[in-house]
Amino acid sequence: RAQDEECGDGTTSVIILGGEMLAMCQPFLEVHNTHPIKIVGGYMKALDDAVKFMAELALPVDVNNDEEMFGIVNSCLGTKFVGRYGDMATKLAVQAVRTVQRADQVSGVYEVDFKRYAKVEKIPGGHMEECKVLDGVMFNKDITHPKMRRNIKNPRVLLLDCPLEYKKAESMLNVEITDDQDWEKLMETE
C-alpha cells in the first residue's frame, strides 16, 4: 500500500520481486551458512549497480510537453484503467498535477504535494465522463431547500476553525394540559 501511495503503480511487481529476492537468499543462509550482513551487503552493491545502470538509460523529459507527459502517465495508468477511460484518466492526472505543482522560488524545483493541495471528491450518481479537475475550492453541499441556489458566482467564503452550529437547549419540561385552549397556547409559544 505504501508503494502504491508513493508511486501509484507496480505494487504487485514489487511484492513478487521482493519475495523472489528473499527466496534466492534462502540457500545462502541454510546451506552455505552465510551471515545475513554479507547477503545485505551484496544487495546494496546490486542496488548501486542498478542505480548507475538506470542513470545511463534515463532520458530527459520535458514536463511542459503534453505528448511526453501523456505517454509517461499512460504507461503507469495503463494497468489500472481499462478501455475507454484510460485516456481520460491520463489527461485528468496530468491536469491535476499541473494544477497543484508549486515551483521553489530559489532552485526552480517543482514540488507536487497532492496530499496537501488536492482531494478527490466522489459524488454518487454521476458518469465517468463528468470527471474534471477544479482549480479552486469545492463545497459539496446537499440541497436542503428547492429554492436554494446551486451555483454561486464569486462567493465570499469565511474559513473558521470552529463549528458554526447552534446547540439546541435541552430542557426538561412537564406540561399539564386540561383543555384545547391550553394546547393551542403551547403550540404558539413553542
C-alpha atoms as an extended CHARMM CRD file, in Angstrom:
* protein
*
       190  EXT
         1         1  ARG       CA              0.0000000000        0.0000000000        0.0000000000  PROA      1               0.0000000000
         2         2  ALA       CA              2.8580000000        2.3980000000        0.7840000000  PROA      2               0.0000000000
         3         3  GLN       CA              4.3540000000        1.6190000000       -2.6250000000  PROA      3               0.0000000000
         4         4  ASP       CA              1.0260000000        2.3620000000       -4.3060000000  PROA      4               0.0000000000
         5         5  GLU       CA              0.7440000000        5.7130000000       -2.4730000000  PROA      5               0.0000000000
         6         6  GLU       CA              4.3090000000        6.6760000000       -3.3300000000  PROA      6               0.0000000000
         7         7  CYS       CA              4.4290000000        5.6550000000       -6.9910000000  PROA      7               0.0000000000
         8         8  GLY       CA              0.8800000000        4.7900000000       -7.9470000000  PROA      8               0.0000000000
         9         9  ASP       CA              1.8190000000        1.6030000000       -9.7990000000  PROA      9               0.0000000000
        10        10  GLY       CA              3.9060000000       -1.5470000000       -9.6050000000  PROA      10              0.0000000000
        11        11  THR       CA              2.6590000000       -2.8380000000       -6.2670000000  PROA      11              0.0000000000
        12        12  THR       CA              2.2770000000       -6.4100000000       -7.4320000000  PROA      12              0.0000000000
        13        13  SER       CA              5.6550000000       -6.3290000000       -9.1610000000  PROA      13              0.0000000000
        14        14  VAL       CA              7.3610000000       -5.0480000000       -6.0200000000  PROA      14              0.0000000000
        15        15  ILE       CA              5.8490000000       -7.8150000000       -3.8810000000  PROA      15              0.0000000000
        16        16  ILE       CA              6.7820000000      -10.5450000000       -6.3660000000  PROA      16              0.0000000000
        17        17  LEU       CA             10.3120000000       -9.1920000000       -6.8430000000  PROA      17              0.0000000000
        18        18  GLY       CA             10.8650000000       -8.8390000000       -3.0880000000  PROA      18              0.0000000000
        19        19  GLY       CA              9.6120000000      -12.3740000000       -2.4610000000  PROA      19              0.0000000000
        20        20  GLU       CA             11.8290000000      -13.7720000000       -5.1930000000  PROA      20              0.0000000000
        21        21  MET       CA             14.8750000000      -11.9700000000       -3.7860000000  PROA      21              0.0000000000
        22        22  LEU       CA             14.1830000000      -13.4590000000       -0.3560000000  PROA      22              0.0000000000
        23        23  ALA       CA             13.7960000000      -16.9200000000       -1.9200000000  PROA      23              0.0000000000
        24        24  MET       CA             17.2150000000      -16.5240000000       -3.5880000000  PROA      24              0.0000000000
        25        25  CYS       CA             18.7780000000      -15.7710000000       -0.1680000000  PROA      25              0.0000000000
        26        26  GLN       CA             17.4780000000      -18.9140000000        1.4730000000  PROA      26              0.0000000000
        27        27  PRO       CA             20.1450000000      -21.3370000000        0.1370000000  PROA      27              0.0000000000
        28        28  PHE       CA             22.9290000000      -18.9920000000        1.2440000000  PROA      28              0.0000000000
        29        29  LEU       CA             21.5040000000      -18.9090000000        4.7550000000  PROA      29              0.0000000000
        30        30  GLU       CA             20.6700000000      -22.5990000000        5.1310000000  PROA      30              0.0000000000
        31        31  VAL       CA             23.2760000000      -24.4510000000        3.0530000000  PROA      31              0.0000000000
        32        32  HSD       CA             26.3080000000      -22.1750000000        2.9820000000  PROA      32              0.0000000000
        33        33  ASN       CA             25.7730000000      -20.5830000000        6.4440000000  PROA      33              0.0000000000
        34        34  THR       CA             26.4230000000      -17.1360000000        5.0030000000  PROA      34              0.0000000000
        35        35  HSD       CA             25.9400000000      -14.3290000000        7.5070000000  PROA      35              0.0000000000
        36        36  PRO       CA             22.8760000000      -12.1070000000        6.7370000000  PROA      36              0.0000000000
        37        37  ILE       CA             25.0740000000       -8.9810000000        6.7930000000  PROA      37              0.0000000000
        38        38  LYS       CA             27.0630000000      -10.3220000000        3.8070000000  PROA      38              0.0000000000
        39        39  ILE       CA             23.8240000000      -11.0000000000        1.9210000000  PROA      39              0.0000000000
        40        40  VAL       CA             22.5540000000       -7.4870000000        2.6490000000  PROA      40              0.0000000000
        41        41  GLY       CA             25.9430000000       -6.0940000000        1.5440000000  PROA      41              0.0000000000
        42        42  GLY       CA             25.5750000000       -7.9610000000       -1.7460000000  PROA      42              0.0000000000
        43        43  TYR       CA             22.1210000000       -6.4960000000       -2.2800000000  PROA      43              0.0000000000
        44        44  MET       CA             23.4510000000       -2.9980000000       -1.5120000000  PROA      44              0.0000000000
        45        45  LYS       CA             26.1380000000       -3.4470000000       -4.2170000000  PROA      45              0.0000000000
        46        46  ALA       CA             23.4470000000       -4.6440000000       -6.6110000000  PROA      46              0.0000000000
        47        47  LEU       CA             21.3700000000       -1.5630000000       -5.7530000000  PROA      47              0.0000000000
        48        48  ASP       CA             24.3140000000        0.7400000000       -6.5280000000  PROA      48              0.0000000000
        49        49  ASP       CA             24.8560000000       -1.0190000000       -9.8640000000  PROA      49              0.0000000000
        50        50  ALA       CA             21.1540000000       -0.7890000000      -10.6920000000  PROA      50              0.0000000000
        51        51  VAL       CA             21.0870000000        2.9570000000       -9.9530000000  PROA      51              0.0000000000
        52        52  LYS       CA             24.1520000000        3.5140000000      -12.2070000000  PROA      52              0.0000000000
        53        53  PHE       CA             22.5500000000        1.4300000000      -14.9560000000  PROA      53              0.0000000000
        54        54  MET       CA             19.2680000000        3.3700000000      -14.7470000000  PROA      54              0.0000000000
        55        55  ALA       CA             21.1640000000        6.6790000000      -14.8390000000  PROA      55              0.0000000000
        56        56  GLU       CA             22.7570000000        5.5650000000      -18.1220000000  PROA      56              0.0000000000
        57        57  LEU       CA             19.3670000000        4.5680000000      -19.5800000000  PROA      57              0.0000000000
        58        58  ALA       CA             17.4400000000        7.6150000000      -18.3430000000  PROA      58              0.0000000000
        59        59  LEU       CA             16.1480000000       10.1010000000      -20.8840000000  PROA      59              0.0000000000
        60        60  PRO       CA             15.4620000000       13.7780000000      -20.2160000000  PROA      60              0.0000000000
        61        61  VAL       CA             11.7550000000       14.6170000000      -20.0500000000  PROA      61              0.0000000000
        62        62  ASP       CA             10.2110000000       17.9700000000      -20.9210000000  PROA      62              0.0000000000
        63        63  VAL       CA              7.4290000000       18.3180000000      -18.3250000000  PROA      63              0.0000000000
        64        64  ASN       CA              5.7850000000       21.0510000000      -20.4030000000  PROA      64              0.0000000000
        65        65  ASN       CA              5.3720000000       18.7510000000      -23.4310000000  PROA      65              0.0000000000
        66        66  ASP       CA              1.8490000000       17.3060000000      -23.2590000000  PROA      66              0.0000000000
        67        67  GLU       CA              2.5730000000       14.3430000000      -25.5520000000  PROA      67              0.0000000000
        68        68  GLU       CA              5.5630000000       13.2060000000      -23.4710000000  PROA      68              0.0000000000
        69        69  MET       CA              3.6810000000       13.5810000000      -20.2040000000  PROA      69              0.0000000000
        70        70  PHE       CA              0.6070000000       11.7510000000      -21.5220000000  PROA      70              0.0000000000
        71        71  GLY       CA              2.8460000000        8.8980000000      -22.7160000000  PROA      71              0.0000000000
        72        72  ILE       CA              4.5830000000        8.5530000000      -19.3450000000  PROA      72              0.0000000000
        73        73  VAL       CA              1.3900000000        8.7670000000      -17.2960000000  PROA      73              0.0000000000
        74        74  ASN       CA             -0.4750000000        6.4400000000      -19.6520000000  PROA      74              0.0000000000
        75        75  SER       CA              2.2270000000        3.7710000000      -19.2210000000  PROA      75              0.0000000000
        76        76  CYS       CA              1.6660000000        3.9410000000      -15.4370000000  PROA      76              0.0000000000
        77        77  LEU       CA             -2.1230000000        4.0820000000      -15.5210000000  PROA      77              0.0000000000
        78        78  GLY       CA             -2.4420000000        1.5590000000      -18.3350000000  PROA      78              0.0000000000
        79        79  THR       CA             -2.5660000000       -1.2920000000      -15.8390000000  PROA      79              0.0000000000
        80        80  LYS       CA             -5.1280000000        0.4500000000      -13.6210000000  PROA      80              0.0000000000
        81        81  PHE       CA             -7.6990000000        1.6460000000      -16.1740000000  PROA      81              0.0000000000
        82        82  VAL       CA             -9.0220000000       -0.4590000000      -18.9960000000  PROA      82              0.0000000000
        83        83  GLY       CA            -10.7720000000        0.5570000000      -22.1580000000  PROA      83              0.0000000000
        84        84  ARG       CA            -12.3160000000        3.8790000000      -22.9250000000  PROA      84              0.0000000000
        85        85  TYR       CA            -11.4320000000        5.6680000000      -19.6490000000  PROA      85              0.0000000000
        86        86  GLY       CA             -7.6450000000        5.2920000000      -19.9760000000  PROA      86              0.0000000000
        87        87  ASP       CA             -7.0750000000        8.4800000000      -21.9940000000  PROA      87              0.0000000000
        88        88  MET       CA             -9.4800000000       10.4580000000      -19.8330000000  PROA      88              0.0000000000
        89        89  ALA       CA             -7.7410000000        9.3070000000      -16.6280000000  PROA      89              0.0000000000
        90        90  THR       CA             -4.3480000000       10.1930000000      -18.1190000000  PROA      90              0.0000000000
        91        91  LYS       CA             -5.4660000000       13.7150000000      -19.0460000000  PROA      91              0.0000000000
        92        92  LEU       CA             -7.0510000000       14.2290000000      -15.6150000000  PROA      92              0.0000000000
        93        93  ALA       CA             -3.8810000000       13.0360000000      -13.8700000000  PROA      93              0.0000000000
        94        94  VAL       CA             -1.6030000000       15.3760000000      -15.8510000000  PROA      94              0.0000000000
        95        95  GLN       CA             -4.0110000000       18.2930000000      -15.3980000000  PROA      95              0.0000000000
        96        96  ALA       CA             -4.2920000000       17.6140000000      -11.6450000000  PROA      96              0.0000000000
        97        97  VAL       CA             -0.5120000000       17.5210000000      -11.1710000000  PROA      97              0.0000000000
        98        98  ARG       CA             -0.0730000000       20.7340000000      -13.1230000000  PROA      98              0.0000000000
        99        99  THR       CA             -2.7810000000       22.3700000000      -11.0240000000  PROA      99              0.0000000000
       100       100  VAL       CA             -1.1450000000       21.5730000000       -7.6820000000  PROA      100             0.0000000000
       101       101  GLN       CA              2.5460000000       21.8280000000       -8.6010000000  PROA      101             0.0000000000
       102       102  ARG       CA              4.4690000000       24.5730000000       -6.8390000000  PROA      102             0.0000000000
       103       103  ALA       CA              7.8780000000       25.8020000000       -8.0350000000  PROA      103             0.0000000000
       104       104  ASP       CA             10.5540000000       26.6220000000       -5.4750000000  PROA      104             0.0000000000
       105       105  GLN       CA             11.4970000000       30.2810000000       -5.9770000000  PROA      105             0.0000000000
       106       106  VAL       CA             15.2160000000       29.6910000000       -5.3960000000  PROA      106             0.0000000000
       107       107  SER       CA             16.0090000000       26.3450000000       -7.0070000000  PROA      107             0.0000000000
       108       108  GLY       CA             13.1580000000       26.1900000000       -9.5330000000  PROA      108             0.0000000000
       109       109  VAL       CA             12.4380000000       22.5920000000       -8.4980000000  PROA      109             0.0000000000
       110       110  TYR       CA              8.7820000000       21.6330000000       -8.6740000000  PROA      110             0.0000000000
       111       111  GLU       CA              7.0180000000       20.2640000000       -5.6060000000  PROA      111             0.0000000000
       112       112  VAL       CA              3.8820000000       18.2060000000       -6.1190000000  PROA      112             0.0000000000
       113       113  ASP       CA              2.2510000000       17.6810000000       -2.7310000000  PROA      113             0.0000000000
       114       114  PHE       CA             -1.0790000000       16.1530000000       -3.7160000000  PROA      114             0.0000000000
       115       115  LYS       CA             -1.8990000000       15.1580000000       -0.1430000000  PROA      115             0.0000000000
       116       116  ARG       CA             -1.9110000000       18.8160000000        0.8900000000  PROA      116             0.0000000000
       117       117  TYR       CA             -3.2210000000       20.5440000000       -2.2160000000  PROA      117             0.0000000000
       118       118  ALA       CA             -5.5880000000       18.0480000000       -3.8410000000  PROA      118             0.0000000000
       119       119  LYS       CA             -8.5730000000       15.9680000000       -2.8780000000  PROA      119             0.0000000000
       120       120  VAL       CA            -10.6720000000       13.5220000000       -4.8430000000  PROA      120             0.0000000000
       121       121  GLU       CA            -14.3450000000       14.1670000000       -4.2310000000  PROA      121             0.0000000000
       122       122  LYS       CA            -16.6290000000       11.3210000000       -5.2360000000  PROA      122             0.0000000000
       123       123  ILE       CA            -20.1960000000       12.3560000000       -5.9920000000  PROA      123             0.0000000000
       124       124  PRO       CA            -22.5640000000        9.4210000000       -6.4520000000  PROA      124             0.0000000000
       125       125  GLY       CA            -24.8810000000        9.3210000000       -9.4050000000  PROA      125             0.0000000000
       126       126  GLY       CA            -22.5830000000       10.8560000000      -11.9880000000  PROA      126             0.0000000000
       127       127  HSD       CA            -20.8020000000        9.4040000000      -15.0060000000  PROA      127             0.0000000000
       128       128  MET       CA            -17.0820000000        8.9020000000      -15.5420000000  PROA      128             0.0000000000
       129       129  GLU       CA            -17.1710000000       11.3710000000      -18.4400000000  PROA      129             0.0000000000
       130       130  GLU       CA            -18.2340000000       14.1170000000      -15.9950000000  PROA      130             0.0000000000
       131       131  CYS       CA            -14.9730000000       13.9300000000      -14.0080000000  PROA      131             0.0000000000
       132       132  LYS       CA            -12.9330000000       17.1270000000      -14.0120000000  PROA      132             0.0000000000
       133       133  VAL       CA            -10.1400000000       18.9200000000      -12.2050000000  PROA      133             0.0000000000
       134       134  LEU       CA            -11.1790000000       22.0890000000      -10.4160000000  PROA      134             0.0000000000
       135       135  ASP       CA             -8.6760000000       24.8590000000       -9.7810000000  PROA      135             0.0000000000
       136       136  GLY       CA            -10.0270000000       26.2120000000       -6.5110000000  PROA      136             0.0000000000
       137       137  VAL       CA            -12.2510000000       25.0330000000       -3.7140000000  PROA      137             0.0000000000
       138       138  MET       CA            -15.3480000000       22.8900000000       -3.9820000000  PROA      138             0.0000000000
       139       139  PHE       CA            -18.0610000000       22.6760000000       -1.3600000000  PROA      139             0.0000000000
       140       140  ASN       CA            -20.2110000000       19.5980000000       -1.6970000000  PROA      140             0.0000000000
       141       141  LYS       CA            -23.3960000000       20.8580000000       -0.0620000000  PROA      141             0.0000000000
       142       142  ASP       CA            -26.6650000000       18.9940000000       -0.0520000000  PROA      142             0.0000000000
       143       143  ILE       CA            -29.6790000000       20.8470000000       -1.4110000000  PROA      143             0.0000000000
       144       144  THR       CA            -31.8850000000       21.3220000000        1.6350000000  PROA      144             0.0000000000
       145       145  HSD       CA            -34.4840000000       23.6010000000        0.0550000000  PROA      145             0.0000000000
       146       146  PRO       CA            -35.8360000000       23.7190000000       -3.5180000000  PROA      146             0.0000000000
       147       147  LYS       CA            -35.1450000000       27.4670000000       -3.7970000000  PROA      147             0.0000000000
       148       148  MET       CA            -31.5320000000       27.0530000000       -2.6600000000  PROA      148             0.0000000000
       149       149  ARG       CA            -29.0540000000       28.2490000000       -5.2950000000  PROA      149             0.0000000000
       150       150  ARG       CA            -26.9870000000       25.5160000000       -6.9010000000  PROA      150             0.0000000000
       151       151  ASN       CA            -24.2520000000       27.7430000000       -8.2820000000  PROA      151             0.0000000000
       152       152  ILE       CA            -22.8240000000       30.9200000000       -6.7380000000  PROA      152             0.0000000000
       153       153  LYS       CA            -20.5470000000       33.1550000000       -8.8120000000  PROA      153             0.0000000000
       154       154  ASN       CA            -17.7670000000       34.9910000000       -6.9510000000  PROA      154             0.0000000000
       155       155  PRO       CA            -18.8400000000       33.9400000000       -3.4590000000  PROA      155             0.0000000000
       156       156  ARG       CA            -17.4340000000       35.3370000000       -0.2470000000  PROA      156             0.0000000000
       157       157  VAL       CA            -16.0200000000       32.4690000000        1.7860000000  PROA      157             0.0000000000
       158       158  LEU       CA            -15.3470000000       32.5180000000        5.5010000000  PROA      158             0.0000000000
       159       159  LEU       CA            -12.9270000000       29.9490000000        6.8930000000  PROA      159             0.0000000000
       160       160  LEU       CA            -13.4790000000       29.0250000000       10.5160000000  PROA      160             0.0000000000
       161       161  ASP       CA            -11.6280000000       26.6710000000       12.7720000000  PROA      161             0.0000000000
       162       162  CYS       CA            -14.6700000000       26.0840000000       14.9560000000  PROA      162             0.0000000000
       163       163  PRO       CA            -18.1000000000       24.6230000000       14.2460000000  PROA      163             0.0000000000
       164       164  LEU       CA            -20.7550000000       27.0570000000       13.0800000000  PROA      164             0.0000000000
       165       165  GLU       CA            -23.7010000000       25.3420000000       14.6910000000  PROA      165             0.0000000000
       166       166  TYR       CA            -26.0680000000       26.2370000000       17.4410000000  PROA      166             0.0000000000
       167       167  LYS       CA            -26.7590000000       23.7380000000       20.1210000000  PROA      167             0.0000000000
       168       168  LYS       CA            -30.3510000000       23.1600000000       20.9690000000  PROA      168             0.0000000000
       169       169  ALA       CA            -31.0010000000       23.7830000000       24.5850000000  PROA      169             0.0000000000
       170       170  GLU       CA            -32.3430000000       20.7500000000       26.2660000000  PROA      170             0.0000000000
       171       171  SER       CA            -34.8360000000       21.4310000000       28.9660000000  PROA      171             0.0000000000
       172       172  MET       CA            -36.8810000000       19.0830000000       30.9500000000  PROA      172             0.0000000000
       173       173  LEU       CA            -40.3940000000       20.4460000000       30.9890000000  PROA      173             0.0000000000
       174       174  ASN       CA            -43.5980000000       18.9450000000       32.2020000000  PROA      174             0.0000000000
       175       175  VAL       CA            -46.7890000000       20.4940000000       30.8960000000  PROA      175             0.0000000000
       176       176  GLU       CA            -50.2320000000       19.7410000000       32.1380000000  PROA      176             0.0000000000
       177       177  ILE       CA            -52.9480000000       20.3770000000       29.5870000000  PROA      177             0.0000000000
       178       178  THR       CA            -56.5220000000       20.4800000000       30.7480000000  PROA      178             0.0000000000
       179       179  ASP       CA            -58.3770000000       21.7480000000       27.6750000000  PROA      179             0.0000000000
       180       180  ASP       CA            -57.9350000000       22.5440000000       23.9610000000  PROA      180             0.0000000000
       181       181  GLN       CA            -57.0540000000       26.2100000000       24.5330000000  PROA      181             0.0000000000
       182       182  ASP       CA            -54.0220000000       25.2130000000       26.6520000000  PROA      182             0.0000000000
       183       183  TRP       CA            -52.7680000000       23.0290000000       23.7860000000  PROA      183             0.0000000000
       184       184  GLU       CA            -53.0930000000       25.8980000000       21.2730000000  PROA      184             0.0000000000
       185       185  LYS       CA            -51.2340000000       28.2930000000       23.6220000000  PROA      185             0.0000000000
       186       186  LEU       CA            -48.4360000000       25.7370000000       23.9810000000  PROA      186             0.0000000000
       187       187  MET       CA            -48.1070000000       25.3840000000       20.2130000000  PROA      187             0.0000000000
       188       188  GLU       CA            -47.9460000000       29.1740000000       19.7570000000  PROA      188             0.0000000000
       189       189  THR       CA            -45.2460000000       29.6680000000       22.3590000000  PROA      189             0.0000000000
       190       190  GLU       CA            -43.1150000000       26.8510000000       21.0290000000  PROA      190             0.0000000000
